[in-house]
Amino acid sequence: MDWLFIIVNELRHIFAVLIAEFLLVLPAMEKRDRFALRISLCAVFCCIISPVYGIFYVYMHSHMIAISIIWYTLIVICTGAVLAVCFKIKFTSLLWVMIAAYAVEHFVYVLVNEIVFTGLVGYDMFDWQETDYFWLMLLSNAVVCAGVYCCFYRIFRNNIKYLGKYFLSDSWRNRVFFCVFFAVFFASTLLNQQNAQGAETGINYLGAISDLINCLFVIIVQFIGLTTARINFEKQMSDKLFEDEKRQYETFKNSVDYVNIKYHDLKHELQRIQGGGKMSTERLEEIVEGVAIYEAFAKTGNETLDILFTDKTLTCISKGISFSYMADAAELGIMDASDVYSMFGNLLDNAIEYVQNIEDRGKRFIRLFIKPQGAMLLIHEENYLESEVKLVDGVPQTSKDDKLYHGFGIKSMQRTARKYGGDLKINSEGNLFKIDLFIQIK
């Protein structure tokens, strides 16, 4: 039975590390071709190498310290290789995953195998004749592992998607840093484990607890690093959107100024006609077209909003969308022009993008209301909703393939509203999707 226990115990260790790694990479990384075949072959390979430790244990027991270092180093390399074979992952991100996964797996191992069974129960992990204790320990390990891994995933899940191409640059400096970090962490776990298991009374609790704290510290460091990466990425995306909107605003403002000049030219042309001058048919059609465009110009009490609404009105006309608004926007003067353009631009772009795909043209409508109320300026937008929308963290879910970029428009609006002492709320009622923005004006 010794061989069976050894093989099963090492299989537990290998697959516990792999499961932790897969929890991190499955939501974030692109799978390689023939993924099922690749992962099946890797699983078979892991099963084949597990008896190797048994051979070392039986025939080289006097050199267990060196064997353990070599063996567990081999497991780390093999599990990392499995990820590289199955997923398209950068080396820096691979190292990050390996560190986090090994830390959470080792945390469970120390808690169950060393503190509970070796320390409290008094079971000697290397006395394979105690069959009942071994299987009980294995079952306990699986139960605790499931609970800890569930917490681990829930804590990391909101940031896991940033493990992909947006997380860390695959520079040599980052590679060296993570390699050194992993080597130090790995060496410290082996040292703590040796101290814990070397006590004459069964276990050195100081060494075991030190090992637990070490693992928790690494998990916290990995979480902070991932969260920081997410925040930086969101800020970069929001800043990029803001700069794009600012350039768009300047471009369209110049276009509006040009149309205003043309409008005044047309007025002089009409005065000339009234004085008895003649006009060609082509020139008359040009005047009619120019007047029609000018009629679309908004007048809300805010110059920036006038420019934006004019732009979006023309866009809606071209897409067969009914865009109506009631706007008393003079109070928006407290906001920077670029912030006004960014916030309302995102608001209307999101609505236009959705309703333009509705087949029934009668349901392609967008309504917008802006009015002061006490110390706040209330902004309400609503448009037709074909199906119930699911909100996650206050952001509507998208059917687009690139879910990573979706939601930055809404987050940008929320950030702008909060900049001016307000906030953003989203809800749906029947066939209406509604967004409410609040801006403090007094």
Coordinates of C-alpha atoms in Angstrom, one line a residue:
M1 CA 0.0 0.0 0.0
D2 CA 3.0 2.4 0.5
W3 CA 3.3 2.9 -3.3
L4 CA -0.4 3.6 -3.7
F5 CA -0.4 6.2 -0.9
I6 CA 2.7 7.9 -2.3
I7 CA 1.3 8.1 -5.8
V8 CA -2.1 9.3 -4.7
N9 CA -0.6 12.0 -2.4
E10 CA 1.7 13.3 -5.2
L11 CA -1.2 13.3 -7.7
R12 CA -3.2 15.3 -5.1
H13 CA -0.4 17.9 -5.0
I14 CA 0.1 18.1 -8.7
F15 CA -3.6 18.5 -9.6
A16 CA -4.3 20.9 -6.7
V17 CA -1.7 23.3 -8.1
L18 CA -3.1 22.8 -11.6
I19 CA -6.7 23.5 -10.5
A20 CA -5.6 26.7 -8.8
E21 CA -3.7 27.8 -12.0
F22 CA -6.7 27.0 -14.2
L23 CA -9.0 29.0 -12.0
L24 CA -6.9 32.0 -12.9
V25 CA -6.2 31.4 -16.6
L26 CA -9.5 30.0 -17.9
P27 CA -11.4 33.3 -17.8
A28 CA -8.5 35.3 -19.1
M29 CA -6.3 33.4 -21.6
E30 CA -6.9 32.3 -25.1
K31 CA -6.9 28.5 -25.5
R32 CA -4.6 26.9 -28.0
D33 CA -5.9 24.8 -30.9
R34 CA -7.0 21.3 -29.9
F35 CA -7.3 22.4 -26.3
A36 CA -9.1 19.2 -25.1
L37 CA -6.4 17.0 -26.6
R38 CA -3.7 19.1 -25.1
I39 CA -5.1 19.1 -21.6
S40 CA -5.8 15.3 -21.8
L41 CA -2.2 14.5 -22.8
C42 CA -1.0 16.8 -20.0
A43 CA -3.2 15.1 -17.5
V44 CA -1.8 11.7 -18.6
F45 CA 1.7 13.0 -18.3
C46 CA 1.1 14.2 -14.8
C47 CA -0.3 10.8 -13.8
I48 CA 2.8 9.1 -15.3
I49 CA 5.4 11.2 -13.4
S50 CA 3.7 10.8 -10.0
P51 CA 5.3 7.4 -9.3
V52 CA 8.7 9.1 -9.7
Y53 CA 8.6 10.4 -6.2
G54 CA 7.8 7.0 -4.9
I55 CA 10.9 5.6 -6.4
F56 CA 13.0 8.4 -4.8
Y57 CA 11.2 7.8 -1.5
V58 CA 11.8 4.1 -1.4
Y59 CA 15.3 3.9 -2.7
M60 CA 16.8 7.2 -1.6
H61 CA 15.1 7.9 1.7
S62 CA 18.3 9.1 3.3
H63 CA 18.5 12.0 0.9
M64 CA 14.9 13.2 1.3
I65 CA 15.7 16.9 1.7
A66 CA 17.5 17.1 -1.6
I67 CA 14.9 14.9 -3.3
S68 CA 12.1 17.1 -2.0
I69 CA 13.7 20.2 -3.4
I70 CA 14.3 18.6 -6.8
W71 CA 10.8 17.0 -6.9
Y72 CA 8.8 20.0 -6.0
T73 CA 10.8 22.2 -8.3
L74 CA 10.0 19.7 -11.0
I75 CA 6.3 19.9 -10.2
V76 CA 6.4 23.7 -10.4
I77 CA 8.1 23.5 -13.8
C78 CA 5.7 20.8 -15.1
T79 CA 2.5 22.7 -14.0
G80 CA 3.8 25.9 -15.6
A81 CA 4.6 23.9 -18.8
V82 CA 1.0 22.6 -18.8
L83 CA -0.3 26.1 -18.9
A84 CA 2.1 27.1 -21.7
V85 CA 1.0 24.1 -23.7
C86 CA -2.7 24.7 -23.3
F87 CA -3.0 28.5 -23.3
K88 CA -1.5 31.4 -25.2
I89 CA 0.1 33.1 -22.2
K90 CA 3.0 35.5 -21.8
F91 CA 5.9 34.4 -19.7
T92 CA 5.5 37.2 -17.2
S93 CA 1.8 36.4 -16.7
L94 CA 2.6 32.7 -16.5
L95 CA 5.0 33.4 -13.6
W96 CA 2.4 35.5 -11.9
V97 CA -0.2 32.6 -12.1
M98 CA 2.3 30.0 -10.9
I99 CA 3.2 32.1 -7.9
A100 CA -0.5 32.8 -6.9
A101 CA -1.5 29.2 -7.5
Y102 CA 1.4 27.6 -5.6
A103 CA 0.7 30.0 -2.7
V104 CA -2.9 29.1 -2.3
E105 CA -2.3 25.3 -2.7
H106 CA 0.5 25.4 -0.2
F107 CA -1.7 27.3 2.2
V108 CA -4.3 24.5 2.1
Y109 CA -1.5 21.8 2.5
V110 CA 0.0 23.4 5.6
L111 CA -3.4 24.0 7.2
V112 CA -4.7 20.4 6.7
N113 CA -1.7 18.1 6.5
E114 CA 0.7 19.8 8.9
I115 CA -1.3 21.8 11.5
V116 CA -4.5 19.7 11.7
F117 CA -3.3 16.1 11.1
T118 CA 0.3 16.2 12.1
G119 CA -0.1 18.6 15.0
L120 CA -3.6 18.2 16.4
V121 CA -4.4 14.6 15.4
G122 CA -0.8 13.3 15.7
Y123 CA -0.8 11.5 12.4
D124 CA 2.7 11.0 10.9
M125 CA 2.5 11.8 7.2
F126 CA 5.3 9.5 6.4
D127 CA 3.9 6.5 8.2
W128 CA 1.9 5.0 5.4
Q129 CA 0.6 2.1 7.4
E130 CA -2.1 4.3 9.1
T131 CA -4.5 3.8 6.2
D132 CA -7.6 5.3 7.7
Y133 CA -5.9 8.5 8.7
F134 CA -4.4 8.9 5.2
W135 CA -7.8 8.7 3.4
L136 CA -9.4 10.9 6.0
M137 CA -6.6 13.4 5.5
L138 CA -7.1 13.2 1.7
L139 CA -10.8 13.8 2.0
S140 CA -10.3 16.7 4.5
N141 CA -7.8 18.2 2.1
A142 CA -10.3 18.0 -0.8
V143 CA -13.0 19.7 1.3
V144 CA -10.8 22.5 2.6
C145 CA -9.3 23.0 -0.8
A146 CA -12.7 23.4 -2.4
G147 CA -13.7 26.1 0.2
V148 CA -10.4 28.0 0.1
Y149 CA -10.2 27.8 -3.7
C150 CA -13.8 29.1 -3.9
C151 CA -12.9 32.1 -1.8
F152 CA -9.7 32.6 -3.8
Y153 CA -11.6 32.7 -7.0
R154 CA -14.3 35.1 -5.7
I155 CA -11.6 37.5 -4.5
F156 CA -9.7 37.5 -7.7
R157 CA -12.5 37.0 -10.3
N158 CA -13.2 40.8 -10.9
N159 CA -9.6 41.3 -11.8
I160 CA -8.7 38.0 -13.5
K161 CA -9.6 39.2 -17.0
Y162 CA -6.6 41.6 -16.7
L163 CA -4.2 38.7 -16.6
G164 CA -4.3 38.7 -20.4
K165 CA -2.5 40.9 -22.8
Y166 CA -3.3 44.0 -20.7
F167 CA -1.7 43.0 -17.4
L168 CA 2.1 43.1 -17.5
S169 CA 4.6 43.9 -20.2
D170 CA 6.7 40.9 -21.0
S171 CA 10.0 42.7 -20.5
W172 CA 13.2 41.0 -19.3
R173 CA 13.0 43.2 -16.1
N174 CA 9.6 41.8 -15.2
R175 CA 10.7 38.3 -16.0
V176 CA 13.7 38.5 -13.8
F177 CA 11.7 40.1 -11.0
F178 CA 9.0 37.4 -11.0
C179 CA 11.6 34.6 -11.3
V180 CA 13.5 35.9 -8.2
F181 CA 10.2 36.5 -6.3
F182 CA 9.1 33.0 -7.0
A183 CA 12.5 31.5 -6.1
V184 CA 12.6 33.3 -2.8
F185 CA 9.0 32.3 -2.0
F186 CA 9.5 28.7 -3.1
A187 CA 12.7 28.4 -1.0
S188 CA 11.0 29.9 2.1
T189 CA 8.2 27.4 1.9
L190 CA 10.6 24.5 1.7
L191 CA 12.6 25.9 4.6
N192 CA 9.5 26.5 6.7
Q193 CA 8.1 23.0 5.9
Q194 CA 11.4 21.4 6.9
N195 CA 11.4 23.3 10.2
A196 CA 7.8 22.4 10.9
Q197 CA 8.2 18.7 10.2
G198 CA 11.6 18.4 11.9
A199 CA 10.3 18.8 15.5
E200 CA 10.6 15.8 17.8
T201 CA 7.1 16.4 19.2
G202 CA 5.6 15.9 15.7
I203 CA 5.4 19.5 14.5
N204 CA 6.9 22.9 15.1
Y205 CA 3.9 25.2 15.1
L206 CA 6.1 28.3 14.8
G207 CA 7.4 26.9 11.5
A208 CA 4.0 25.9 10.2
I209 CA 2.3 29.2 11.1
S210 CA 5.2 31.1 9.6
D211 CA 4.6 29.1 6.4
L212 CA 0.9 30.0 6.5
I213 CA 1.7 33.7 6.9
N214 CA 4.2 33.5 4.1
C215 CA 1.6 32.1 1.7
L216 CA -1.0 34.7 2.8
F217 CA 1.5 37.5 2.3
V218 CA 2.2 36.3 -1.3
I219 CA -1.5 36.0 -2.1
I220 CA -2.1 39.5 -0.8
V221 CA 0.9 40.8 -2.9
Q222 CA -0.5 39.1 -6.0
F223 CA -3.9 40.5 -5.4
I224 CA -2.7 44.1 -4.9
G225 CA -0.5 43.8 -8.0
L226 CA -3.5 42.6 -10.1
T227 CA -5.9 45.2 -8.7
T228 CA -3.3 48.0 -9.3
A229 CA -3.0 46.7 -12.9
R230 CA -6.8 46.8 -13.4
I231 CA -7.0 50.4 -12.0
N232 CA -4.1 51.6 -14.2
F233 CA -5.6 49.9 -17.2
E234 CA -9.1 51.5 -16.6
K235 CA -7.5 54.9 -16.1
Q236 CA -5.5 54.6 -19.3
M237 CA -8.6 53.6 -21.2
S238 CA -10.7 56.4 -19.7
D239 CA -7.9 58.9 -20.4
K240 CA -7.7 57.7 -24.0
L241 CA -11.5 58.0 -24.5
F242 CA -11.3 61.5 -23.0
E243 CA -8.6 62.6 -25.3
D244 CA -10.4 61.1 -28.3
E245 CA -13.6 62.9 -27.3
K246 CA -11.7 66.2 -26.8
R247 CA -10.2 66.0 -30.3
Q248 CA -13.6 65.1 -31.7
Y249 CA -15.1 68.1 -30.0
E250 CA -12.5 70.5 -31.3
T251 CA -13.0 69.1 -34.9
F252 CA -16.7 69.4 -34.8
K253 CA -16.6 72.9 -33.2
N254 CA -14.6 74.0 -36.2
S255 CA -17.1 72.5 -38.5
V256 CA -19.9 74.3 -36.7
D257 CA -18.1 77.6 -37.0
Y258 CA -17.7 76.9 -40.7
V259 CA -21.5 76.2 -41.1
N260 CA -22.2 79.4 -39.2
I261 CA -20.1 81.4 -41.7
K262 CA -21.9 79.7 -44.6
Y263 CA -25.2 80.6 -43.0
H264 CA -24.4 84.3 -42.9
D265 CA -23.2 84.1 -46.5
L266 CA -26.6 82.6 -47.4
K267 CA -28.3 85.5 -45.7
H268 CA -26.4 88.0 -47.8
E269 CA -27.2 86.0 -50.9
L270 CA -31.0 86.1 -50.1
Q271 CA -30.7 89.8 -49.5
R272 CA -29.2 90.2 -53.0
I273 CA -32.0 88.1 -54.5
Q274 CA -34.5 90.4 -52.8
G275 CA -32.8 93.3 -54.4
G276 CA -33.6 91.8 -57.9
G277 CA -30.6 89.6 -58.4
K278 CA -30.9 86.2 -60.2
M279 CA -29.9 82.8 -58.9
S280 CA -29.3 79.5 -60.6
T281 CA -31.1 76.3 -59.7
E282 CA -28.0 74.7 -58.3
R283 CA -27.4 77.7 -56.0
L284 CA -31.0 77.6 -54.8
E285 CA -30.7 73.9 -53.9
E286 CA -27.5 74.7 -52.0
I287 CA -29.3 77.3 -50.0
V288 CA -32.2 75.0 -49.2
E289 CA -29.8 72.3 -48.1
G290 CA -27.9 74.7 -45.9
V291 CA -31.0 76.0 -44.2
A292 CA -32.2 72.4 -43.5
I293 CA -28.8 71.6 -41.9
Y294 CA -29.0 74.7 -39.8
E295 CA -32.4 73.8 -38.5
A296 CA -30.9 70.8 -36.9
F297 CA -28.7 73.1 -34.7
A298 CA -29.5 72.7 -31.0
K299 CA -30.0 75.6 -28.7
T300 CA -29.8 74.4 -25.1
G301 CA -28.2 77.3 -23.3
N302 CA -24.7 75.6 -23.3
E303 CA -22.5 76.1 -26.4
T304 CA -20.7 72.8 -26.0
L305 CA -24.0 70.9 -25.6
D306 CA -25.4 72.7 -28.7
I307 CA -22.5 71.5 -30.7
L308 CA -22.8 67.9 -29.5
F309 CA -26.6 67.7 -29.8
T310 CA -26.4 69.1 -33.3
D311 CA -23.9 66.4 -34.2
K312 CA -26.0 63.6 -32.7
T313 CA -29.2 64.9 -34.2
L314 CA -27.7 64.7 -37.7
T315 CA -26.4 61.2 -36.8
C316 CA -29.8 60.1 -35.6
I317 CA -31.5 61.5 -38.8
S318 CA -29.1 59.4 -40.9
K319 CA -29.9 56.2 -38.9
G320 CA -33.6 56.7 -38.7
I321 CA -33.6 57.4 -35.0
S322 CA -36.0 59.9 -33.3
F323 CA -33.9 62.0 -31.0
S324 CA -35.9 64.4 -28.8
Y325 CA -34.8 66.5 -25.9
M326 CA -35.9 69.2 -23.4
A327 CA -32.8 70.9 -22.1
D328 CA -32.3 73.8 -19.7
A329 CA -28.5 73.5 -19.7
A330 CA -27.3 76.9 -18.8
E331 CA -26.1 75.5 -15.4
L332 CA -23.7 73.2 -17.2
G333 CA -21.4 76.2 -17.4
I334 CA -19.8 75.1 -14.1
M335 CA -18.3 72.1 -16.0
D336 CA -15.3 72.1 -18.3
A337 CA -16.4 72.0 -21.9
S338 CA -14.4 68.8 -22.4
D339 CA -16.2 67.1 -19.5
V340 CA -19.6 68.1 -20.9
Y341 CA -18.7 66.7 -24.3
S342 CA -17.3 63.5 -22.9
M343 CA -20.2 62.8 -20.5
F344 CA -23.1 63.5 -23.0
G345 CA -21.1 62.1 -25.9
N346 CA -20.8 58.7 -24.1
L347 CA -24.5 58.9 -23.0
L348 CA -25.8 59.4 -26.5
D349 CA -23.3 57.2 -28.3
N350 CA -24.3 54.2 -26.1
A351 CA -28.0 54.9 -26.8
I352 CA -27.5 55.3 -30.6
E353 CA -25.4 52.2 -30.8
Y354 CA -28.2 50.2 -29.2
V355 CA -31.4 51.6 -30.9
Q356 CA -29.9 51.7 -34.4
N357 CA -30.1 47.9 -34.5
I358 CA -33.9 47.7 -33.6
E359 CA -35.8 46.6 -36.7
D360 CA -39.0 48.4 -35.9
R361 CA -38.2 52.0 -36.8
G362 CA -41.0 53.2 -34.6
K363 CA -39.1 52.0 -31.6
R364 CA -35.9 53.7 -32.5
F365 CA -36.1 56.7 -30.1
I366 CA -34.0 58.5 -27.6
R367 CA -35.3 61.0 -25.1
L368 CA -33.2 63.3 -23.1
F369 CA -34.3 65.7 -20.3
I370 CA -32.0 68.2 -18.5
K371 CA -33.4 70.5 -15.8
P372 CA -32.1 72.1 -12.6
Q373 CA -33.7 70.9 -9.3
G374 CA -32.5 72.6 -6.2
A375 CA -28.8 72.3 -5.8
M376 CA -28.6 69.5 -8.5
L377 CA -28.8 69.4 -12.2
L378 CA -30.8 66.3 -13.3
I379 CA -30.0 64.6 -16.5
H380 CA -32.3 61.8 -17.6
E381 CA -31.9 59.6 -20.8
E382 CA -34.2 56.8 -21.9
N383 CA -34.5 54.7 -25.0
Y384 CA -36.4 51.6 -26.1
L385 CA -35.3 48.3 -24.7
E386 CA -36.0 45.1 -26.6
S387 CA -35.0 42.6 -23.8
E388 CA -34.2 42.6 -20.2
V389 CA -30.7 44.0 -19.4
K390 CA -28.4 42.4 -16.9
L391 CA -26.4 44.7 -14.7
V392 CA -23.1 43.6 -13.2
D393 CA -21.3 46.1 -11.0
G394 CA -23.7 48.7 -12.3
V395 CA -22.7 48.1 -15.9
P396 CA -25.0 46.6 -18.5
Q397 CA -23.6 43.4 -20.0
T398 CA -22.7 43.3 -23.6
S399 CA -23.0 40.7 -26.4
K400 CA -19.8 41.9 -28.0
D401 CA -16.8 39.6 -28.2
D402 CA -14.5 42.1 -26.7
K403 CA -16.1 42.4 -23.2
L404 CA -12.9 43.9 -21.7
Y405 CA -13.5 47.3 -23.3
H406 CA -17.2 47.4 -22.7
G407 CA -18.3 49.6 -19.8
F408 CA -15.6 52.2 -20.0
G409 CA -18.0 54.8 -21.4
I410 CA -20.4 54.3 -18.5
K411 CA -17.5 54.4 -16.0
S412 CA -16.2 57.6 -17.7
M413 CA -19.7 59.2 -17.2
Q414 CA -19.8 58.1 -13.6
R415 CA -16.3 59.5 -12.9
T416 CA -17.2 62.8 -14.5
A417 CA -20.5 63.0 -12.5
R418 CA -18.7 62.3 -9.3
K419 CA -16.0 64.9 -10.2
Y420 CA -18.8 67.5 -9.9
G421 CA -20.4 66.1 -6.7
G422 CA -22.9 63.9 -8.4
D423 CA -23.4 60.2 -9.5
L424 CA -24.9 57.9 -12.1
K425 CA -27.8 55.4 -11.8
I426 CA -29.0 52.8 -14.3
N427 CA -32.3 50.9 -14.3
S428 CA -34.8 49.5 -16.7
E429 CA -38.6 49.6 -16.5
G430 CA -40.7 47.6 -19.0
N431 CA -39.4 48.4 -22.4
L432 CA -37.4 51.5 -21.3
F433 CA -33.7 51.6 -20.5
K434 CA -33.0 54.6 -18.2
I435 CA -29.9 56.4 -17.2
D436 CA -30.0 59.2 -14.5
L437 CA -27.0 61.6 -14.0
F438 CA -26.8 64.1 -11.2
I439 CA -24.5 67.1 -11.2
Q440 CA -24.1 69.5 -8.2
I441 CA -24.6 73.1 -9.3
K442 CA -24.8 74.9 -6.0

